[in-house]
Short mmCIF file of C-alpha atoms in Angstrom, two decimals:
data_model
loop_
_atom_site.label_atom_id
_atom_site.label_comp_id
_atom_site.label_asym_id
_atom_site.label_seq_id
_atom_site.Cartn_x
_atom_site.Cartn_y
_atom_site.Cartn_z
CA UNK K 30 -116.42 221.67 -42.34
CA UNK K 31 -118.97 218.73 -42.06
CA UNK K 32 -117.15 215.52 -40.80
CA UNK K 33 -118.61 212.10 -40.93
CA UNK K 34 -117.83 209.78 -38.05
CA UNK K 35 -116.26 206.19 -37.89
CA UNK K 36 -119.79 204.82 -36.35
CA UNK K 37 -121.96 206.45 -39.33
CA UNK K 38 -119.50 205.79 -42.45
CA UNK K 39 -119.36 202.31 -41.15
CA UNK K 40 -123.44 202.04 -41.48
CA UNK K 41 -123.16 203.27 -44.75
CA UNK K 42 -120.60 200.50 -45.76
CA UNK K 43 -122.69 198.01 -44.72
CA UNK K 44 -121.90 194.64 -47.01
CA UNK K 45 -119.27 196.09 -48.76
CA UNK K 46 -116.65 193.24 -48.80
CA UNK K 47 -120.00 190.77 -48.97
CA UNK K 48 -120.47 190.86 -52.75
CA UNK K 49 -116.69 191.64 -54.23
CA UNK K 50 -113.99 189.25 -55.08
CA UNK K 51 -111.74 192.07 -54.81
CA UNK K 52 -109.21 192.85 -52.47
CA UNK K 53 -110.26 194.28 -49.19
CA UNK K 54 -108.92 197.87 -49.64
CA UNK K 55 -110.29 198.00 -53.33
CA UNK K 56 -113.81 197.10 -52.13
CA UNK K 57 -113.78 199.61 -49.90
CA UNK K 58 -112.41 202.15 -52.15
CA UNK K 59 -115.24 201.01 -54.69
CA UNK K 60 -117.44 201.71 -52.13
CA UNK K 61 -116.75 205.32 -50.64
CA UNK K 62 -116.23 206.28 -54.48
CA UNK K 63 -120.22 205.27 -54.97
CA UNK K 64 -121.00 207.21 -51.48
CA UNK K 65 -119.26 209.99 -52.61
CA UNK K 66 -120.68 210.16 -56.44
CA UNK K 67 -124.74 209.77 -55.06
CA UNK K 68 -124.45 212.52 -52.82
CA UNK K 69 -124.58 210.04 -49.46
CA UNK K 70 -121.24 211.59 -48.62
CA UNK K 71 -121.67 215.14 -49.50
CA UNK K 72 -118.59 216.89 -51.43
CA UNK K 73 -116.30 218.58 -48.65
CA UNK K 74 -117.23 216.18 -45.70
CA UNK K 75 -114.54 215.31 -43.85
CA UNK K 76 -114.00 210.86 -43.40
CA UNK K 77 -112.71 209.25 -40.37
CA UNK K 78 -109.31 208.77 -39.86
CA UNK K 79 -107.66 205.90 -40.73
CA UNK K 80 -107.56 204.35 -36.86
CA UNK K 81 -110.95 204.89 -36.24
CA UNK K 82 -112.46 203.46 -39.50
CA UNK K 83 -110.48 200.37 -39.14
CA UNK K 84 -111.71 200.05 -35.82
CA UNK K 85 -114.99 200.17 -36.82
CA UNK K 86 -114.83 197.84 -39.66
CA UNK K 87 -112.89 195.29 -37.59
CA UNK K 88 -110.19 195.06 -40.36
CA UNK K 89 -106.66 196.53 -40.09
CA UNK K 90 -104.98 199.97 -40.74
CA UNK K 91 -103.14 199.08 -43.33
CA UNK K 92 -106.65 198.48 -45.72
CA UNK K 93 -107.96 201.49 -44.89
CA UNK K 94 -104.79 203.44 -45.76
CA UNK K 95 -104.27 201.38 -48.75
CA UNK K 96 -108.18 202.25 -49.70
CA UNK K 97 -107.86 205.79 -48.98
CA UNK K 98 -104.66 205.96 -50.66
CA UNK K 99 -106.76 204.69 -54.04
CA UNK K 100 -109.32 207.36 -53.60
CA UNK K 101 -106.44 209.92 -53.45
CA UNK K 102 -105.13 208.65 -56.49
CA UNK K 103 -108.01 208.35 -58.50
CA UNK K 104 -109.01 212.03 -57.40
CA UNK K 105 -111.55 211.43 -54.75
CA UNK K 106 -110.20 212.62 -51.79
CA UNK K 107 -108.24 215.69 -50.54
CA UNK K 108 -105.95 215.16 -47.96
CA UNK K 109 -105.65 218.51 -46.08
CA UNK K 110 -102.62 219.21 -42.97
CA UNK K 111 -104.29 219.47 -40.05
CA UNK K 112 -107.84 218.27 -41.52
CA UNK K 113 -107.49 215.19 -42.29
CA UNK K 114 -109.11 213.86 -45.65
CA UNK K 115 -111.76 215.37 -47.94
CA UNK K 116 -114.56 214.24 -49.91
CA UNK K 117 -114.36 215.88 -53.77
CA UNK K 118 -114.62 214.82 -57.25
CA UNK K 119 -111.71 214.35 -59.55
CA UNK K 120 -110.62 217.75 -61.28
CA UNK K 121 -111.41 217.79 -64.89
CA UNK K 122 -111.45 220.41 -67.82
CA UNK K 123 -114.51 222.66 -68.41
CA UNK K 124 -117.00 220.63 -70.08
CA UNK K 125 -120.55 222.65 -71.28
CA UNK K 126 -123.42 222.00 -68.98
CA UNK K 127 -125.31 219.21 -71.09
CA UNK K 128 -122.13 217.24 -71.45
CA UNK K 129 -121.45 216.34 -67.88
CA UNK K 130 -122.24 212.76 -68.06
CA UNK K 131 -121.41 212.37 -71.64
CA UNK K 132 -121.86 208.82 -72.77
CA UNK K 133 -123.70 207.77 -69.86
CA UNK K 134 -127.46 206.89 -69.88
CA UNK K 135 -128.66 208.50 -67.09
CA UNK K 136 -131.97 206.24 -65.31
CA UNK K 137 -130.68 207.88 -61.52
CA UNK K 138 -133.51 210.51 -62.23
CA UNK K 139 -137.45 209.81 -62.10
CA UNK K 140 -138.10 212.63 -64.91
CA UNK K 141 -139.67 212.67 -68.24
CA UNK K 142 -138.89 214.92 -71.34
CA UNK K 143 -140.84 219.14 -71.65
CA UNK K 144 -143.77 218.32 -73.15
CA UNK K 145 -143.48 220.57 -76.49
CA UNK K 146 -146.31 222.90 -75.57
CA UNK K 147 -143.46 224.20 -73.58
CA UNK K 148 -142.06 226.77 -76.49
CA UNK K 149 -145.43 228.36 -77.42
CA UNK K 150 -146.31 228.92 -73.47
CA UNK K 151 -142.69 230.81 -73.40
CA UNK K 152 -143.56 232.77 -76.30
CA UNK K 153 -146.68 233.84 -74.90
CA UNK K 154 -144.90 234.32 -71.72
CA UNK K 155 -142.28 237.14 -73.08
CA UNK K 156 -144.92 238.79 -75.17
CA UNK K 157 -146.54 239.38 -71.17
CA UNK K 158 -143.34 239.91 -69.87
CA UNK K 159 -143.04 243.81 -70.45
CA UNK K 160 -146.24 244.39 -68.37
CA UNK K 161 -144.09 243.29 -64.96
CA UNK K 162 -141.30 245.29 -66.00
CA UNK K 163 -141.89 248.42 -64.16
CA UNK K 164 -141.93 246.07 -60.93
CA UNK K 165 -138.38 245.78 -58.91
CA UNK K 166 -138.71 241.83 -60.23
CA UNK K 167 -137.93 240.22 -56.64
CA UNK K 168 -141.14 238.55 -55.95
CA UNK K 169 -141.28 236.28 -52.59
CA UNK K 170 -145.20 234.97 -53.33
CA UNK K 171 -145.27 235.13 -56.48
CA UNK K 172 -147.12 236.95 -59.34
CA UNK K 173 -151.54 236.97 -58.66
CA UNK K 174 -152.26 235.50 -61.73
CA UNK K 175 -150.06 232.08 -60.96
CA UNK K 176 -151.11 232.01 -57.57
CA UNK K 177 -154.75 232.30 -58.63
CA UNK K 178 -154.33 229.40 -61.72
CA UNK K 179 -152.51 227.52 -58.90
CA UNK K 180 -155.70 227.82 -56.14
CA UNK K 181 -157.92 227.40 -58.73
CA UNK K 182 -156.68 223.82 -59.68
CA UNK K 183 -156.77 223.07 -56.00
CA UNK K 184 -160.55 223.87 -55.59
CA UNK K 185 -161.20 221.73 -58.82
CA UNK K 186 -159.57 218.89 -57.16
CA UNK K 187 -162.08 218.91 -54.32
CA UNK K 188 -159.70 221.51 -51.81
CA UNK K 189 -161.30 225.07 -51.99
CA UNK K 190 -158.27 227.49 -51.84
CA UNK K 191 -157.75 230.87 -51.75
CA UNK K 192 -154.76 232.81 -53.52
CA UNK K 193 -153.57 233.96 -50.60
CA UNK K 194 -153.12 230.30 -49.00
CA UNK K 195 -150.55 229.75 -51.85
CA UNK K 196 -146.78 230.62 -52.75
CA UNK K 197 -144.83 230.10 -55.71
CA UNK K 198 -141.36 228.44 -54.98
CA UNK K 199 -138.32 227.84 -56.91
CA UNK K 200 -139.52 224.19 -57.56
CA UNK K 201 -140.33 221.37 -54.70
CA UNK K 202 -136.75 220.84 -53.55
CA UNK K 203 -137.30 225.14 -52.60
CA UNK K 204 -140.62 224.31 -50.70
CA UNK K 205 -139.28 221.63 -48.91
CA UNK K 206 -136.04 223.29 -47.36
CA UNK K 207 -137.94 226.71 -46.61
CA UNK K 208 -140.51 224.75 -44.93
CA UNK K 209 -138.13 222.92 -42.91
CA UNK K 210 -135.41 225.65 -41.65
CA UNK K 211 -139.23 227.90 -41.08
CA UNK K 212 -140.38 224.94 -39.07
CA UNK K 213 -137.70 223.21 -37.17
CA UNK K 214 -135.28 223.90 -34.62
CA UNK K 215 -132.29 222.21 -33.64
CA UNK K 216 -133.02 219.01 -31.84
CA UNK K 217 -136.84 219.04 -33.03
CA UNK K 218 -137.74 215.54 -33.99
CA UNK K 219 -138.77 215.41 -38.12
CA UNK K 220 -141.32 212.46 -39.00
CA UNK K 221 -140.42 210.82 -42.21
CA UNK K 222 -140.92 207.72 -44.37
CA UNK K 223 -138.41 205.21 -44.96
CA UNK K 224 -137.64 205.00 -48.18
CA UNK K 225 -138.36 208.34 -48.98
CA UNK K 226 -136.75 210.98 -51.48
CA UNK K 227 -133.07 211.52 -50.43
CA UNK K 228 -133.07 215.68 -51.13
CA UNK K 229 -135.60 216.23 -48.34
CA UNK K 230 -133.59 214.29 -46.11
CA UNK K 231 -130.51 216.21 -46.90
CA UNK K 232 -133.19 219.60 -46.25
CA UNK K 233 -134.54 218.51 -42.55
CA UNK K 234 -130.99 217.12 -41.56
CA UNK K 235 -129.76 220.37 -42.31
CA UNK K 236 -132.15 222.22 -40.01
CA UNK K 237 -130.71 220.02 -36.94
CA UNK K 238 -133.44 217.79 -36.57
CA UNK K 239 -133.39 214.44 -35.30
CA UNK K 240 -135.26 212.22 -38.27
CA UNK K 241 -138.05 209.75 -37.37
CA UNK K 242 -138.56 207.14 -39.99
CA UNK K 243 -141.65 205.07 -40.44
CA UNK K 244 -141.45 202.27 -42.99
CA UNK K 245 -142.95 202.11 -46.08
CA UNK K 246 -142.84 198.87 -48.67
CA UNK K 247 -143.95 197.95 -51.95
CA UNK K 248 -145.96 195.03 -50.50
CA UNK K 249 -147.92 196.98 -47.56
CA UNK K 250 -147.90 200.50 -47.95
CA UNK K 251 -146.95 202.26 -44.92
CA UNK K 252 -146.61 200.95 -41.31
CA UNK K 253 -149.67 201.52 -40.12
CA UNK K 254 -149.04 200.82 -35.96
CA UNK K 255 -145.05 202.83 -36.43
CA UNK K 256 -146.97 205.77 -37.80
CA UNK K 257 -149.29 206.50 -35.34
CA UNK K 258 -146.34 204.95 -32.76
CA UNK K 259 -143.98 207.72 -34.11
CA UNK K 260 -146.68 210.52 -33.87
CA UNK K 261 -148.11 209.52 -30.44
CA UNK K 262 -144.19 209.07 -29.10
CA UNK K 263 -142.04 212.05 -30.16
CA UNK K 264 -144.36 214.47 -30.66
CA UNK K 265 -142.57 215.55 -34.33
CA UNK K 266 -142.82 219.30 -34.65
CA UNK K 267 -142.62 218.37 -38.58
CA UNK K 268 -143.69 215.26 -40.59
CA UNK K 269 -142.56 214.98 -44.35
CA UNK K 270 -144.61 212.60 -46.33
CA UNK K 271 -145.65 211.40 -49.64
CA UNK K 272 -149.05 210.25 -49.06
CA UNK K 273 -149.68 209.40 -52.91
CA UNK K 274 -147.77 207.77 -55.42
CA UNK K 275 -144.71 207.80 -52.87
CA UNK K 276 -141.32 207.88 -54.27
CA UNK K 277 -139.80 205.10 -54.62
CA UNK K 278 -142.56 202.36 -54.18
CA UNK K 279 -145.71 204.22 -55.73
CA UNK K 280 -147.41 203.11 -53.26
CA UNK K 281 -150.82 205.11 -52.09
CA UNK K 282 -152.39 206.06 -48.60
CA UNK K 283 -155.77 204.53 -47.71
CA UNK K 284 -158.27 207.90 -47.20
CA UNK K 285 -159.37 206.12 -43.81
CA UNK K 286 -155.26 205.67 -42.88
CA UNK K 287 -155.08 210.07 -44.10
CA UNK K 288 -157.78 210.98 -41.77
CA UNK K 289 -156.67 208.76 -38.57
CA UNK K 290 -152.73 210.55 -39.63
CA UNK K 291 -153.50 213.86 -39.71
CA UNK K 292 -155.89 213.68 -36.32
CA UNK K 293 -153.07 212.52 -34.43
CA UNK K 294 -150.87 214.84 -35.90
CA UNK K 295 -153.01 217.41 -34.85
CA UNK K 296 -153.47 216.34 -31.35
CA UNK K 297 -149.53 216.06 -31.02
CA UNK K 298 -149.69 219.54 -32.84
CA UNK K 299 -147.36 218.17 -35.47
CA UNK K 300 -147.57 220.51 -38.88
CA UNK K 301 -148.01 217.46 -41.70
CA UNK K 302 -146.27 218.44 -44.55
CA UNK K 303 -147.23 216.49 -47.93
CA UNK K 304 -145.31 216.50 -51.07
CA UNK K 305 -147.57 216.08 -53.86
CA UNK K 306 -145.64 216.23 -56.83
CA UNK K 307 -146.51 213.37 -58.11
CA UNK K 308 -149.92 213.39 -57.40
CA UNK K 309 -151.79 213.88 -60.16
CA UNK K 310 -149.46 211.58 -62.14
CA UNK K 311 -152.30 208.48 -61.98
CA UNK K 312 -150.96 205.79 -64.32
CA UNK K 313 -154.26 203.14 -63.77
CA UNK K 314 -157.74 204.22 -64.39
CA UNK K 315 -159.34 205.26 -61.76
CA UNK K 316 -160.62 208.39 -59.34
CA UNK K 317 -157.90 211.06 -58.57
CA UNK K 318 -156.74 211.39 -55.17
CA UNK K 319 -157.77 214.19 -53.10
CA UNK K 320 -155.51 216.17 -52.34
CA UNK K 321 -154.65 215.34 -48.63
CA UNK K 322 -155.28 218.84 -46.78
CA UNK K 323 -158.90 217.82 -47.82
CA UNK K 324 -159.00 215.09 -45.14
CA UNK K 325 -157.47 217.39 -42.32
CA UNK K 326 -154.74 220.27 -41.15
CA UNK K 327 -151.72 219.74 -43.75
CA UNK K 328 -149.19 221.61 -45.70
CA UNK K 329 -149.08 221.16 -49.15
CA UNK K 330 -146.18 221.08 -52.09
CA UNK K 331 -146.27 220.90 -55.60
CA UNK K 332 -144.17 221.56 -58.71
CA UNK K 333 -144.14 221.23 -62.89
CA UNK K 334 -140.85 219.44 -62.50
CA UNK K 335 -142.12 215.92 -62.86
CA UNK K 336 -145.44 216.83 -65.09
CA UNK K 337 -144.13 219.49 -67.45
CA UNK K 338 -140.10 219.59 -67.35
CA UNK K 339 -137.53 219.55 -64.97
CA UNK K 340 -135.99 222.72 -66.17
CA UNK K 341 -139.20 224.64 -65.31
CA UNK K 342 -138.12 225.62 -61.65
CA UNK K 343 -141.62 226.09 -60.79
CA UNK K 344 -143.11 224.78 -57.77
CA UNK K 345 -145.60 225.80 -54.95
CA UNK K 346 -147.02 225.78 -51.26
CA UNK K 347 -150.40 225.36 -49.86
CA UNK K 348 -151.10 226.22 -46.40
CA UNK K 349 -152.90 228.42 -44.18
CA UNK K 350 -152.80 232.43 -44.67
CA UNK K 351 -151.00 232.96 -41.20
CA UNK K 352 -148.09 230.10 -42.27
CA UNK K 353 -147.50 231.71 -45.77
CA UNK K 354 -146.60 235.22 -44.59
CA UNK K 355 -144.20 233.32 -42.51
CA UNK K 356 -142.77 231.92 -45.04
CA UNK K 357 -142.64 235.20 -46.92
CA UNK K 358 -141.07 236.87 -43.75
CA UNK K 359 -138.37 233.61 -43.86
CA UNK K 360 -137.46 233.34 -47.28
CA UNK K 361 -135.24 236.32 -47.89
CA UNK K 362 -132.39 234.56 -45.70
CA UNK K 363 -132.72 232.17 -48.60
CA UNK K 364 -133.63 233.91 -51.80
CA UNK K 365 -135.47 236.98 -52.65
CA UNK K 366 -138.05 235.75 -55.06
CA UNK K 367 -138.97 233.01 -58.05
CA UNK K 368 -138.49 234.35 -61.66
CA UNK K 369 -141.31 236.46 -63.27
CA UNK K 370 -140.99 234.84 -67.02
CA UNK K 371 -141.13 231.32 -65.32
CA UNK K 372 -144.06 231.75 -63.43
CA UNK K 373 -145.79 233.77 -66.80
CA UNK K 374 -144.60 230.50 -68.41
CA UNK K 375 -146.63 228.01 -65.94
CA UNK K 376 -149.49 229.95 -66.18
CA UNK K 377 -149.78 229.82 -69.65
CA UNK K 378 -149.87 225.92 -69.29
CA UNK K 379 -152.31 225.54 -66.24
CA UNK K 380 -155.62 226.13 -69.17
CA UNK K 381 -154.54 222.62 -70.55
CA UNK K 382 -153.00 221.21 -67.85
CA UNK K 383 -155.88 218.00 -67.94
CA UNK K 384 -154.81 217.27 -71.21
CA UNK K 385 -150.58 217.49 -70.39
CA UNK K 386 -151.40 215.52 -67.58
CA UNK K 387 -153.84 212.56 -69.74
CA UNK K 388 -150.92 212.19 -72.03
CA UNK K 389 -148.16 212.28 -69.28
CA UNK K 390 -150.22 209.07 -67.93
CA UNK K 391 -150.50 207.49 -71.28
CA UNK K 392 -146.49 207.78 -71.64
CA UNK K 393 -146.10 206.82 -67.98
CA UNK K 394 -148.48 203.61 -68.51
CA UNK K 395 -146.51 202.47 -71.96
CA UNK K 396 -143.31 203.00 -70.40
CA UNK K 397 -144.31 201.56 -67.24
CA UNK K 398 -145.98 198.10 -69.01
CA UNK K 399 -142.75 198.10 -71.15
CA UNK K 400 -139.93 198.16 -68.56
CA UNK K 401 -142.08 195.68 -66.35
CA UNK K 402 -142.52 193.20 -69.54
CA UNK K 403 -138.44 194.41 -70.34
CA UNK K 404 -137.26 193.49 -66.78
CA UNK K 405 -138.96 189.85 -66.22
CA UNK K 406 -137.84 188.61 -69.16
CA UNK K 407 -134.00 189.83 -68.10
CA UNK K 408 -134.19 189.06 -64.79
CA UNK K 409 -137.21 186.45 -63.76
CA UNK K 410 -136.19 186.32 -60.22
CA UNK K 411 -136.64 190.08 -59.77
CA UNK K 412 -139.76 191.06 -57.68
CA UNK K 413 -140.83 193.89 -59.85
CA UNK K 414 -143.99 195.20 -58.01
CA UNK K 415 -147.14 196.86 -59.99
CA UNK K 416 -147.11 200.31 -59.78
CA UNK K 417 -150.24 202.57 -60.09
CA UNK K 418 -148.86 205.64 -60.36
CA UNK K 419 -145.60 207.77 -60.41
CA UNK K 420 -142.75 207.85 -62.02
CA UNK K 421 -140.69 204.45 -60.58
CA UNK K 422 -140.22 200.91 -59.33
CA UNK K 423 -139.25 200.12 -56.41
CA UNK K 424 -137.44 196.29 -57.80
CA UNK K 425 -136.10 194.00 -54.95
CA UNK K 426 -133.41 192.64 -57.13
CA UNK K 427 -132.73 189.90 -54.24
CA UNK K 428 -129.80 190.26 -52.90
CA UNK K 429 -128.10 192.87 -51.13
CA UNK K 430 -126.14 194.34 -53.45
CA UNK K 431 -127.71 197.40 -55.06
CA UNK K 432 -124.27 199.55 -54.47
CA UNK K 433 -122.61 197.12 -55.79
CA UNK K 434 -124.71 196.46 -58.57
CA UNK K 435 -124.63 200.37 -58.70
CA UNK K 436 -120.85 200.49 -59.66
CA UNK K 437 -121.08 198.13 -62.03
CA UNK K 438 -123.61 199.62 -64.15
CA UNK K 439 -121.58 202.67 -64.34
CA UNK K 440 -119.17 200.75 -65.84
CA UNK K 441 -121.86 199.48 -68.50
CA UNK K 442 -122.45 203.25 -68.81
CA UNK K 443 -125.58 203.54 -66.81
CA UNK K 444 -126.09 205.32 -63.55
CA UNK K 445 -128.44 204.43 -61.56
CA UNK K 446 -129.09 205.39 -58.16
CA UNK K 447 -128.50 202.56 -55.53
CA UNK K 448 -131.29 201.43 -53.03
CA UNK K 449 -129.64 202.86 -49.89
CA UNK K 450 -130.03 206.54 -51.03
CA UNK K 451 -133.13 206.34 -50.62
CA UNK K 452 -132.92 205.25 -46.86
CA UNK K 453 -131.34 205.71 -43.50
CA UNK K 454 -127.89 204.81 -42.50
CA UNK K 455 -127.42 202.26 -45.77
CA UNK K 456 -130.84 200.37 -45.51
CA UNK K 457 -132.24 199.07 -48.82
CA UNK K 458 -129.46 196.96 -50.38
CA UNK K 459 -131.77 194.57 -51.50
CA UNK K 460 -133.66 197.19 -54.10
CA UNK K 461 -132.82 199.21 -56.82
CA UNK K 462 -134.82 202.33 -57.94
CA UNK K 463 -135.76 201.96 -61.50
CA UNK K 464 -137.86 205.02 -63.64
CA UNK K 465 -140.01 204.00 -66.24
CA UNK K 466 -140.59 207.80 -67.86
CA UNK K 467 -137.92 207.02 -70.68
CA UNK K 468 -138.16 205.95 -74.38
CA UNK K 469 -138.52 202.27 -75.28
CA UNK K 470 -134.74 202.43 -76.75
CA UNK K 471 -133.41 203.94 -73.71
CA UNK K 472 -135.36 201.43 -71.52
CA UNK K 473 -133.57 198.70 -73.48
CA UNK K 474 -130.53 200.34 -73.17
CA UNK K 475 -130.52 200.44 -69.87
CA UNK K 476 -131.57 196.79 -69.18
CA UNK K 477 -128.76 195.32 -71.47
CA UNK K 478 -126.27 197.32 -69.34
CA UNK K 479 -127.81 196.30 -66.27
CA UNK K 480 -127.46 192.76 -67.47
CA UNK K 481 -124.09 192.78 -68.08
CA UNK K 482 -123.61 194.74 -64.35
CA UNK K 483 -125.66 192.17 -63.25
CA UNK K 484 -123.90 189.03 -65.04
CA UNK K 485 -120.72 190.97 -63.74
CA UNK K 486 -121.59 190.43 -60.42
CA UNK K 487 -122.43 186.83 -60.63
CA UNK K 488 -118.98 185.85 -60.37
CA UNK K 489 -119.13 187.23 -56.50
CA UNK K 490 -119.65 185.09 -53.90
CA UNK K 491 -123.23 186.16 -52.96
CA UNK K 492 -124.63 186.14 -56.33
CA UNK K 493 -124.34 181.94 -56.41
CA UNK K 494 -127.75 179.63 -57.29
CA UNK K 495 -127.70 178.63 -53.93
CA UNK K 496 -127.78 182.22 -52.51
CA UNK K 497 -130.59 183.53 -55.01
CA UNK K 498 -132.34 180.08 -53.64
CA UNK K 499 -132.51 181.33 -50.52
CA UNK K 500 -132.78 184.91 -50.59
CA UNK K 501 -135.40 185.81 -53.56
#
């Protein structure tokens, strides 16, 4: 069992009685419930004791108990003899799979709706299905004719690739945790941005490592000196980046800062690893990015999931010949292959793939000009930061408050997902992760909610004139 300590849980908690009116040990309850629900506390982690979180908070034993006693209560933790108490979420009665936030609007995902060409590629898909059949079906590379379309759209992106430098994946989240456990060893150091996407955290933690941030912000793209500082220093065996259209800022590497990256990764002999799902997903006019293995050494991941539909588990690795038979050697401990009528499916799509991807930017540019416009007339004081490409804003909302502000939305019936889990031990209070891939009714939806979170929250003592004064 996985237990989280007094020093870390505290981290995570940071602010929490900051931007509440409510008593001590229902603030705090508040807050583990929101750790708990966005996956910062995973399900089955074992909390501090009592003693030692009050300790840590500086408050007494008798808040802590009282806070963990509401969690109890309200079905959020599971105290075990012996074990102490454990993360879970309340029991409930079987509900059907689309129906598990029923009456919520859900904005915590950067995802758009299938594109309808979806159906016809299936049904061309099954009519090639019966060729594979006399196959055993595992497939741990995938089928030729995928990896092929798949190199092919490389090499007419300005990366000449081979079919045998690629493997098919059960979507990104796949490539990124059989990259890592294939890559890392306990106590190798990991190099990753800060914010960055929380899932591939959870992946390289998981391996052992010991993560390396380097910050990354809406106003200045990456930290240009802590990159090369964090490369040059700890010699990372592994660096996870998004070098375009990062999630959550958008923001875009310089070519001049992807050549002087990968150079000193490859004098530290650090294996670059870019995920470049969101790549082609340019909202602005303008030329594509290369992809970045053109500028030097890197590994490469992609995926339909954010271009074509999220339930299309189909995703991809680029690398050198010699890397992808060890991943094909490592994956079995894992899985033993990606589905053949998936993969038939994605191929089908990859002969109009320029046109999914032209109207995927013209949504993604409406939706994005709409929830900008949307947001500044809601909230005028919210630095809402142009975004080029991508699926989200990163939106510094002001004040440090984004769990908070979190919580209260789901009250409004929106969940969102709150600017620390996107970061390291609780950073990013002051920002809230906001996609712009939905309808114009949802998008105005969702701001009226987060109005009333917002207006909700005014009546806390941080959320004052005089505080916005100072802080926005």
């Amino acid at each position: 069992m996985v237990s989280l300590s007094a020093r870390l849980l505290a981290s995570l908690l940071r602010g929490w009685r900051e931007s509440t009116s409510a008593p001590a040990y229902t603030a705090l309850a508040d807050r583990i419930r929101l750790l708990i629900l966005d996956g910062r506390i995973p399900l089955g982690t074992r909390i501090p004791a009592e003693r030692d979180l009050a300790a840590q908070l500086g408050v007494s034993r008798t808040t802590v108990t009282a806070g963990y006693g509401e969690l109890r209560e309200s079905g959020y933790l599971d105290s075990i003899r012996g074990s102490g108490s454990v993360a879970r979420l309340p029991a409930r009665a079987p509900v059907s799979i689309d129906n598990v936030h029923a009456g919520y609007l859900d904005f915590s995902k950067a995802v758009m709706p299938a594109i309808p060409a979806i159906g016809e590629a299936a049904q061309r898909a099954a009519l090639e299905l019966p060729a594979y059949l006399g196959d055993s079906g595992f497939d741990p590379i995938g089928l030729p004719a995928l990896r092929a379309a798949i190199a092919d759209r490389y090499t007419a992106r300005g990366l000449p690739t081979e079919p045998e430098q690629v493997m098919v994946t059960i979507g990104a989240q796949h490539a990124i945790a059989l990259l890592a456990r294939t890559l890392l060893a306990r106590s190798d150091s990991a190099l990753v941005e800060s914010p960055s996407y929380p899932h591939a955290y959870e992946a390289l933690r998981l391996t052992g490592a010991r993560l390396v941030p380097v910050s990354v912000t809406t106003d200045d793209g990456w930290d240009e000196a802590g990159l090369e500082q964090a490369i040059q220093r700890t010699s990372p065996a592994m660096g996870y980046l998004m070098p375009d259209f990062h999630n959550p800022t958008g923001r875009s590497m310089s070519p001049d800062l992807k050549q002087r990256m990968l150079a000193l990764a490859r004098a530290q002999g650090t294996t670059i690893i870019a995920d470049e799902t969101m790549a082609e997903l340019a909202i602005d006019e303008g030329e594509a990015p290369l992809p970045l293995a053109a500028y030097g050494p890197a590994v490469l991941i992609g995926s339909v999931g954010k271009t074509v539909w999220g339930g299309v588990r189909i995703g991809w690795i680029r690398a050198e010949r010699q890397l992808i038979q060890r991943l094909t050697r490592a994956r079995s401990a894992g899985d033993l292959g990606t589905p053949a009528l998936e993969q038939l499916l994605v191929k089908n799509l990859f002969d109009q793939y320029d046109s999914i991807l032209e109207t995927r930017r013209m949504q993604l540019r409406e939706g994005r000009d709409y929830l900008t416009k949307a947001l500044a007339g809601a909230f005028p004081d919210w630095c809402v930061p142009h975004v080029a490409g991508g699926l989200t804003a990163w939106v510094n909302i002001g004040a440090p408050v984004s769990s908070q502000l979190t919580l209260a939305a789901r009250n409004e019936g929106l969940l969102l997902a709150a600017g620390p889990r996107f970061g390291i031990d609780g950073a990013f209070e002051r920002f809230l992760r906001i996609p712009f891939g939905y309808s114009q009714d949802e998008t105005d939806r969702a701001v009226t909610a987060l109005s009333a979170a917002w207006a909700s929250l005014s009546r806390g003592p941080l959320l004052d004139q005089n505080f916005l004064a100072e802080v926005v």
